[in-house]
CSV table of N, CA and C in Angstrom, one decimal:
chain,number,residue,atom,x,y,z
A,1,UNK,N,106.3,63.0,211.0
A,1,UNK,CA,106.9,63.4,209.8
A,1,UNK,C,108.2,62.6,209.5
A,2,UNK,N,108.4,61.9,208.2
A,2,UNK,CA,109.5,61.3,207.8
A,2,UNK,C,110.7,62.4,207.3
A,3,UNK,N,112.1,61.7,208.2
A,3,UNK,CA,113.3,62.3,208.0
A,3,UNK,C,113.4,62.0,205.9
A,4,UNK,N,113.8,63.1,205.7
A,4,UNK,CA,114.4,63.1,204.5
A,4,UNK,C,115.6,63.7,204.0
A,5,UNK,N,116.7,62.9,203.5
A,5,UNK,CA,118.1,63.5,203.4
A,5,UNK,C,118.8,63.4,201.9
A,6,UNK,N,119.7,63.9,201.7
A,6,UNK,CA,120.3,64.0,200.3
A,6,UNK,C,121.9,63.3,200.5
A,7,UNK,N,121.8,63.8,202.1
A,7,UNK,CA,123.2,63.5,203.0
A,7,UNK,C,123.2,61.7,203.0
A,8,UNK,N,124.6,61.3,202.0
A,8,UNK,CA,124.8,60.2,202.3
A,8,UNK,C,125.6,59.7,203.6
A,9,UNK,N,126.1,60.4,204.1
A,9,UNK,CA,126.6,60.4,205.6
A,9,UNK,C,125.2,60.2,206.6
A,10,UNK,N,124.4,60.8,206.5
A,10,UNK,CA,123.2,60.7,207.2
A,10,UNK,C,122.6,59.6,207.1
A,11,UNK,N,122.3,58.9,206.1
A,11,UNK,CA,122.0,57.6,205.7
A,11,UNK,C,122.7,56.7,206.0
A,12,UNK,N,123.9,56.8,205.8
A,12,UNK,CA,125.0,55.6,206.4
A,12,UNK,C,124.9,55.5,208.1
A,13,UNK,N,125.0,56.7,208.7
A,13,UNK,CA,124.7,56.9,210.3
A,13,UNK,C,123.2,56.1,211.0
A,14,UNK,N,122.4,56.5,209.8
A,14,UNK,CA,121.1,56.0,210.5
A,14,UNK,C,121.2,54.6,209.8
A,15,UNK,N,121.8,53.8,208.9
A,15,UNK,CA,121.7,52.5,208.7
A,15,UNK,C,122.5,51.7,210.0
A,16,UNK,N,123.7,52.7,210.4
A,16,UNK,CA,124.2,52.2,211.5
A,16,UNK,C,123.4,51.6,213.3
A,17,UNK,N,122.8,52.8,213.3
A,17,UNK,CA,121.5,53.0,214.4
A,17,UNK,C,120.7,51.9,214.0
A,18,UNK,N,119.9,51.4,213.4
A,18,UNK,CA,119.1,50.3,213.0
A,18,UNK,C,119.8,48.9,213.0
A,19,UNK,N,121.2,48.9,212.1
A,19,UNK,CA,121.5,47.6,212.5
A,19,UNK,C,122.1,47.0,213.7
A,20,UNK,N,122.1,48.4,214.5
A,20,UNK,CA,122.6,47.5,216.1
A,20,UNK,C,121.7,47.7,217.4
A,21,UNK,N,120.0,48.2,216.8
A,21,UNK,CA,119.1,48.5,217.4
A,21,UNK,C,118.4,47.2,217.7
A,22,UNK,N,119.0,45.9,218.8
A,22,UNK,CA,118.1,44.6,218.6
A,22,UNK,C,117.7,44.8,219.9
A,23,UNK,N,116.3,44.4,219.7
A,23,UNK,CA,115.5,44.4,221.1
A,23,UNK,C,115.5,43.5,222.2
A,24,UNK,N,116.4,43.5,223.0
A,24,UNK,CA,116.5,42.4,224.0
A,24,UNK,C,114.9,41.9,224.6
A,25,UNK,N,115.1,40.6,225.0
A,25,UNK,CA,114.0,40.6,226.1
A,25,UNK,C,114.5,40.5,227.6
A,26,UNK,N,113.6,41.0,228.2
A,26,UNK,CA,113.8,41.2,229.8
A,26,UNK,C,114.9,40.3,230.7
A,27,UNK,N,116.0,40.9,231.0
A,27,UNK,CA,117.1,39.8,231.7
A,27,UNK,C,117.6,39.2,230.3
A,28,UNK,N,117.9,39.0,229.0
A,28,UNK,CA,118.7,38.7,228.2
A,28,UNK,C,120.2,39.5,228.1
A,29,UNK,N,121.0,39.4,227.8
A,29,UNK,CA,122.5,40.0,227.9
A,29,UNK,C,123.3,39.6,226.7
A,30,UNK,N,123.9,40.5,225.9
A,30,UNK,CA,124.4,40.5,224.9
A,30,UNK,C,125.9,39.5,225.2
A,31,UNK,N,126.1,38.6,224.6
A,31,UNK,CA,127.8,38.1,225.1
A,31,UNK,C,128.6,37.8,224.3
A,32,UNK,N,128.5,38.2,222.8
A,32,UNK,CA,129.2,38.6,222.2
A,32,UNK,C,128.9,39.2,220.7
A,33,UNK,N,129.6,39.7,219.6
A,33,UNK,CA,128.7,40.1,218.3
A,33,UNK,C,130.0,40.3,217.5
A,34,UNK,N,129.4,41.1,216.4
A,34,UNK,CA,130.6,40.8,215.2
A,34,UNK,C,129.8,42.1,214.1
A,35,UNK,N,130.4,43.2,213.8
A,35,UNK,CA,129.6,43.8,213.0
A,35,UNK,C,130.4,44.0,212.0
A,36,UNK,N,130.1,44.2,211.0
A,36,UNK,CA,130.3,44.9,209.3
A,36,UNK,C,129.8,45.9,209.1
A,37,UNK,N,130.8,47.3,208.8
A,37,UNK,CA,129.8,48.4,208.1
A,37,UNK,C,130.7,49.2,207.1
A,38,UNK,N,130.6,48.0,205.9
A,38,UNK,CA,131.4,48.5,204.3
A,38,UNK,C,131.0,49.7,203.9
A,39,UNK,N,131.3,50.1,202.7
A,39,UNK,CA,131.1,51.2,202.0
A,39,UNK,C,129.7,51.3,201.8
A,40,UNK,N,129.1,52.4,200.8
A,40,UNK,CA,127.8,52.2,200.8
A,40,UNK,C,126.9,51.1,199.7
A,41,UNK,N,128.0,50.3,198.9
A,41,UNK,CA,127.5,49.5,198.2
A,41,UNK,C,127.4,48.3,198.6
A,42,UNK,N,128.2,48.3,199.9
A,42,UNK,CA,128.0,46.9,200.5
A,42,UNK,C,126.6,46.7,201.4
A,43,UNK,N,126.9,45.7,202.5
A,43,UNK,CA,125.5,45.3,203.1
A,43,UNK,C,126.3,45.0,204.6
A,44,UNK,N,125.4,46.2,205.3
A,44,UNK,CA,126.0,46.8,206.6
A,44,UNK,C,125.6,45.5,207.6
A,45,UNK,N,126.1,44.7,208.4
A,45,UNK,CA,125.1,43.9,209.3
A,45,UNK,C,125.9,43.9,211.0
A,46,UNK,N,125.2,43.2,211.4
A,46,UNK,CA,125.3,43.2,212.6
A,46,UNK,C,124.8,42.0,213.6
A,47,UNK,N,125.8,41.1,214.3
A,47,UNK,CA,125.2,39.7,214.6
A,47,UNK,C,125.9,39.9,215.9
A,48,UNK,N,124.6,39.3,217.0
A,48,UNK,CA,124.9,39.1,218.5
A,48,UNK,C,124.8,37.7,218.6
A,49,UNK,N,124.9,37.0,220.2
A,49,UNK,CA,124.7,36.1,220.7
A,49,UNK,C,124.1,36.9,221.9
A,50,UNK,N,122.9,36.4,222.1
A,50,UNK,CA,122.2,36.8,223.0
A,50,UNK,C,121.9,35.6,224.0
A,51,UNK,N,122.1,35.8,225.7
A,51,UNK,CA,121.8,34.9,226.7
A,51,UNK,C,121.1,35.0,227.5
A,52,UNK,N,119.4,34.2,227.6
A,52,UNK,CA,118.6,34.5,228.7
A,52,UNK,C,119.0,34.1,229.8
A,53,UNK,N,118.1,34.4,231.2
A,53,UNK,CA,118.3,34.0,232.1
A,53,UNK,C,118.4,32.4,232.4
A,54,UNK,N,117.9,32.0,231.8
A,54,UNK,CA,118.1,30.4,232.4
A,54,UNK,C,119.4,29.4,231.1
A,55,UNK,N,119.9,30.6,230.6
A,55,UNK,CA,121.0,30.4,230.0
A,55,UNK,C,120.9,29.4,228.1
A,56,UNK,N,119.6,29.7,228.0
A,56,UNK,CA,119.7,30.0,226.4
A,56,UNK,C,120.0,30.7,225.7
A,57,UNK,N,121.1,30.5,224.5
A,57,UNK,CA,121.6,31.5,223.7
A,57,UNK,C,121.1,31.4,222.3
A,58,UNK,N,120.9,32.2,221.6
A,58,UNK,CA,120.1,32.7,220.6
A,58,UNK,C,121.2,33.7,220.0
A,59,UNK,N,120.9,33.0,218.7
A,59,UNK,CA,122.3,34.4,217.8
A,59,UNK,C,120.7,35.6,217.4
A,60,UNK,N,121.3,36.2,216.8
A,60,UNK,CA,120.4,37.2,216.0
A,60,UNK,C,121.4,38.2,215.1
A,61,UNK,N,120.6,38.6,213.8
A,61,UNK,CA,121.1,39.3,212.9
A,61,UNK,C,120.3,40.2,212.6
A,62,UNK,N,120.9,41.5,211.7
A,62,UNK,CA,120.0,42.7,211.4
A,62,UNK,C,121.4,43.0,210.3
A,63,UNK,N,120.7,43.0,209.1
A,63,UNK,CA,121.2,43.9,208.0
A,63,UNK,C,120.8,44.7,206.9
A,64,UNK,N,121.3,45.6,207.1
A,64,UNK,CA,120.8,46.6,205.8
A,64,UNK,C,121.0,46.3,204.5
A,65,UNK,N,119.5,46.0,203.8
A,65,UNK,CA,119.2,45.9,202.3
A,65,UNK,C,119.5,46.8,201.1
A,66,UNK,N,120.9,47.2,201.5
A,66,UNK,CA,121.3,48.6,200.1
A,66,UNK,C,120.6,47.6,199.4
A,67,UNK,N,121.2,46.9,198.6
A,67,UNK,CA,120.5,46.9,197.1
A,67,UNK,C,119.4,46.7,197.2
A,68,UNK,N,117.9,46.8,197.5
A,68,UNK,CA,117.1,47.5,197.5
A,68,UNK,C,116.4,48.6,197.8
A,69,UNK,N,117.4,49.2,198.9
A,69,UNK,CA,116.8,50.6,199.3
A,69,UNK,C,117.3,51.8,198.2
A,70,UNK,N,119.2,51.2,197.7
A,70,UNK,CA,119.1,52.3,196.8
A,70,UNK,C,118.7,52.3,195.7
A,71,UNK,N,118.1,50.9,195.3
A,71,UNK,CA,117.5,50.6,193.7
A,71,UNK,C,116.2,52.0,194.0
A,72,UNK,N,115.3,51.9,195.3
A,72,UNK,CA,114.4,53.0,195.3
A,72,UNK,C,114.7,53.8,195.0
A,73,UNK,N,116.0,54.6,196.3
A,73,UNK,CA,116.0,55.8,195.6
A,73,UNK,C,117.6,56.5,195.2
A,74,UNK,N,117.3,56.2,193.3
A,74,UNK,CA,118.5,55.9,192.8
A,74,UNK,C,118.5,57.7,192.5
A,75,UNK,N,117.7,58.7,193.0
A,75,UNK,CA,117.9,60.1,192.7
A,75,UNK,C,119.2,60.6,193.5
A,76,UNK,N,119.0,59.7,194.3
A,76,UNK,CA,120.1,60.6,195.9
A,76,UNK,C,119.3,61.1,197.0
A,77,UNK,N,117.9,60.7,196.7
A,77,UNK,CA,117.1,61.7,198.1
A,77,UNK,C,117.2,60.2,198.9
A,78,UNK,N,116.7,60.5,200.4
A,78,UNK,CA,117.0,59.1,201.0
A,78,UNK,C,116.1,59.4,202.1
A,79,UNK,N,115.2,58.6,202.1
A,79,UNK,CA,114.3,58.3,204.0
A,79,UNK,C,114.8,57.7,204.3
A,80,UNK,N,115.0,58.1,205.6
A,80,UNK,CA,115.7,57.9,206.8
A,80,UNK,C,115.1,57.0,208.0
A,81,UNK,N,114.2,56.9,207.2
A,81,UNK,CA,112.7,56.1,208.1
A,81,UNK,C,111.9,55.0,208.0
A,82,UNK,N,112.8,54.6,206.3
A,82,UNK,CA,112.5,53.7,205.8
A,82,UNK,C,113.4,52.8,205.1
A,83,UNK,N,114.5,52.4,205.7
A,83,UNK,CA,115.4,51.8,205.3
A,83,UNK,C,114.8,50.4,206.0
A,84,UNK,N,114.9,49.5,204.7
A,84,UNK,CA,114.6,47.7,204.8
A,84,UNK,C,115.5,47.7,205.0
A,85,UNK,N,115.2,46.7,206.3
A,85,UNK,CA,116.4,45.9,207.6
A,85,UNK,C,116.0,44.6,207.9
A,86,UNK,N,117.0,43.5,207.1
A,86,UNK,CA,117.0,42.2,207.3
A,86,UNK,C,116.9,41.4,208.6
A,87,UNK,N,116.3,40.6,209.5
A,87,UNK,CA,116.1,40.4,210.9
A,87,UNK,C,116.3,39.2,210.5
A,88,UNK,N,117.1,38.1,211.7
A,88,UNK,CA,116.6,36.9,211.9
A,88,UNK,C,117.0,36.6,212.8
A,89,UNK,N,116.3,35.5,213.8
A,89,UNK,CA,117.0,35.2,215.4
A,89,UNK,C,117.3,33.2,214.9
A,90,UNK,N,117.8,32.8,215.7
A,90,UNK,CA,118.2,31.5,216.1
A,90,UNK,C,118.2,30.8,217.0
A,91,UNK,N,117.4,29.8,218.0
A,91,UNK,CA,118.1,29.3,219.1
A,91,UNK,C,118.8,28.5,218.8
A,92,UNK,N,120.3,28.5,219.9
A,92,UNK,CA,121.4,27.6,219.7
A,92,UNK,C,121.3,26.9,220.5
A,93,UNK,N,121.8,25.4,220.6
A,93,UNK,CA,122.0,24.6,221.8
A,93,UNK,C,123.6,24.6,221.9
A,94,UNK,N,124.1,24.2,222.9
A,94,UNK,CA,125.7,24.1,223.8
A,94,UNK,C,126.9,23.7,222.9
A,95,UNK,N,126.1,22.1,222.2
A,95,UNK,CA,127.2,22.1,221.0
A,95,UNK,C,127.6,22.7,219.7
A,96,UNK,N,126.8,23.4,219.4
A,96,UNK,CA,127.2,24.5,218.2
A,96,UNK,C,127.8,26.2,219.2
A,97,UNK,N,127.6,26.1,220.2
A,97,UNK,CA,127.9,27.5,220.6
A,97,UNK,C,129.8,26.9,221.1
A,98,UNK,N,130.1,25.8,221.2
A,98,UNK,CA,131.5,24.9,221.4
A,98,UNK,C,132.1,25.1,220.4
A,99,UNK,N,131.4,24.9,219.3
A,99,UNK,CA,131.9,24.6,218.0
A,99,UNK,C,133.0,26.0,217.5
A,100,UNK,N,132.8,27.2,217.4
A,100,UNK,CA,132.7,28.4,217.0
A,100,UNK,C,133.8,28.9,217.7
């Protein structure tokens, strides 16, 4: 059964849970990130640097699409279940991870 809320606190909490929910792979380790989480009209995100074992690093991002989850639902009711979450990964090589 899908969560359904009216609570914009609830919505903000669970967009929070989703943008810092990235799925490592086995032996990868987080080594550093940077998150944003504006008001509710902004666009909440969240960016790691992720480092495998044999020491590739890969940024990744996740952010929350207010402007079209609340264009949906412009009543105030809000799924909690279905909030669109922007994903992208990167591999980095040594000289752009210098660079920064």
């Amino acid at each position: 059964m899908e969560r359904i809320s009216n609570d914009i606190k609830a919505l903000m909490n669970q967009a929070e849970i989703e943008i810092e929910n990235f799925e490592l792979k086995p032996g990868e380790k987080i080594i550093a990130y940077f998150s944003e989480l504006p008001p509710i009209k902004g666009f909440p995100y969240r960016i790691i640097l992720a480092e495998n074992p044999d020491g590739v690093i890969h940024s990744k991002f996740r952010q929350w699409d207010t402007s079209y989850n609340l264009t949906q639902w412009a009543l105030g009711i809000y799924n909690l279940d279905r909030l669109r979450i922007i994903v992208d990964e990167k591999k980095k090589n040594p000289q752009q991870i210098k660079q920064c």
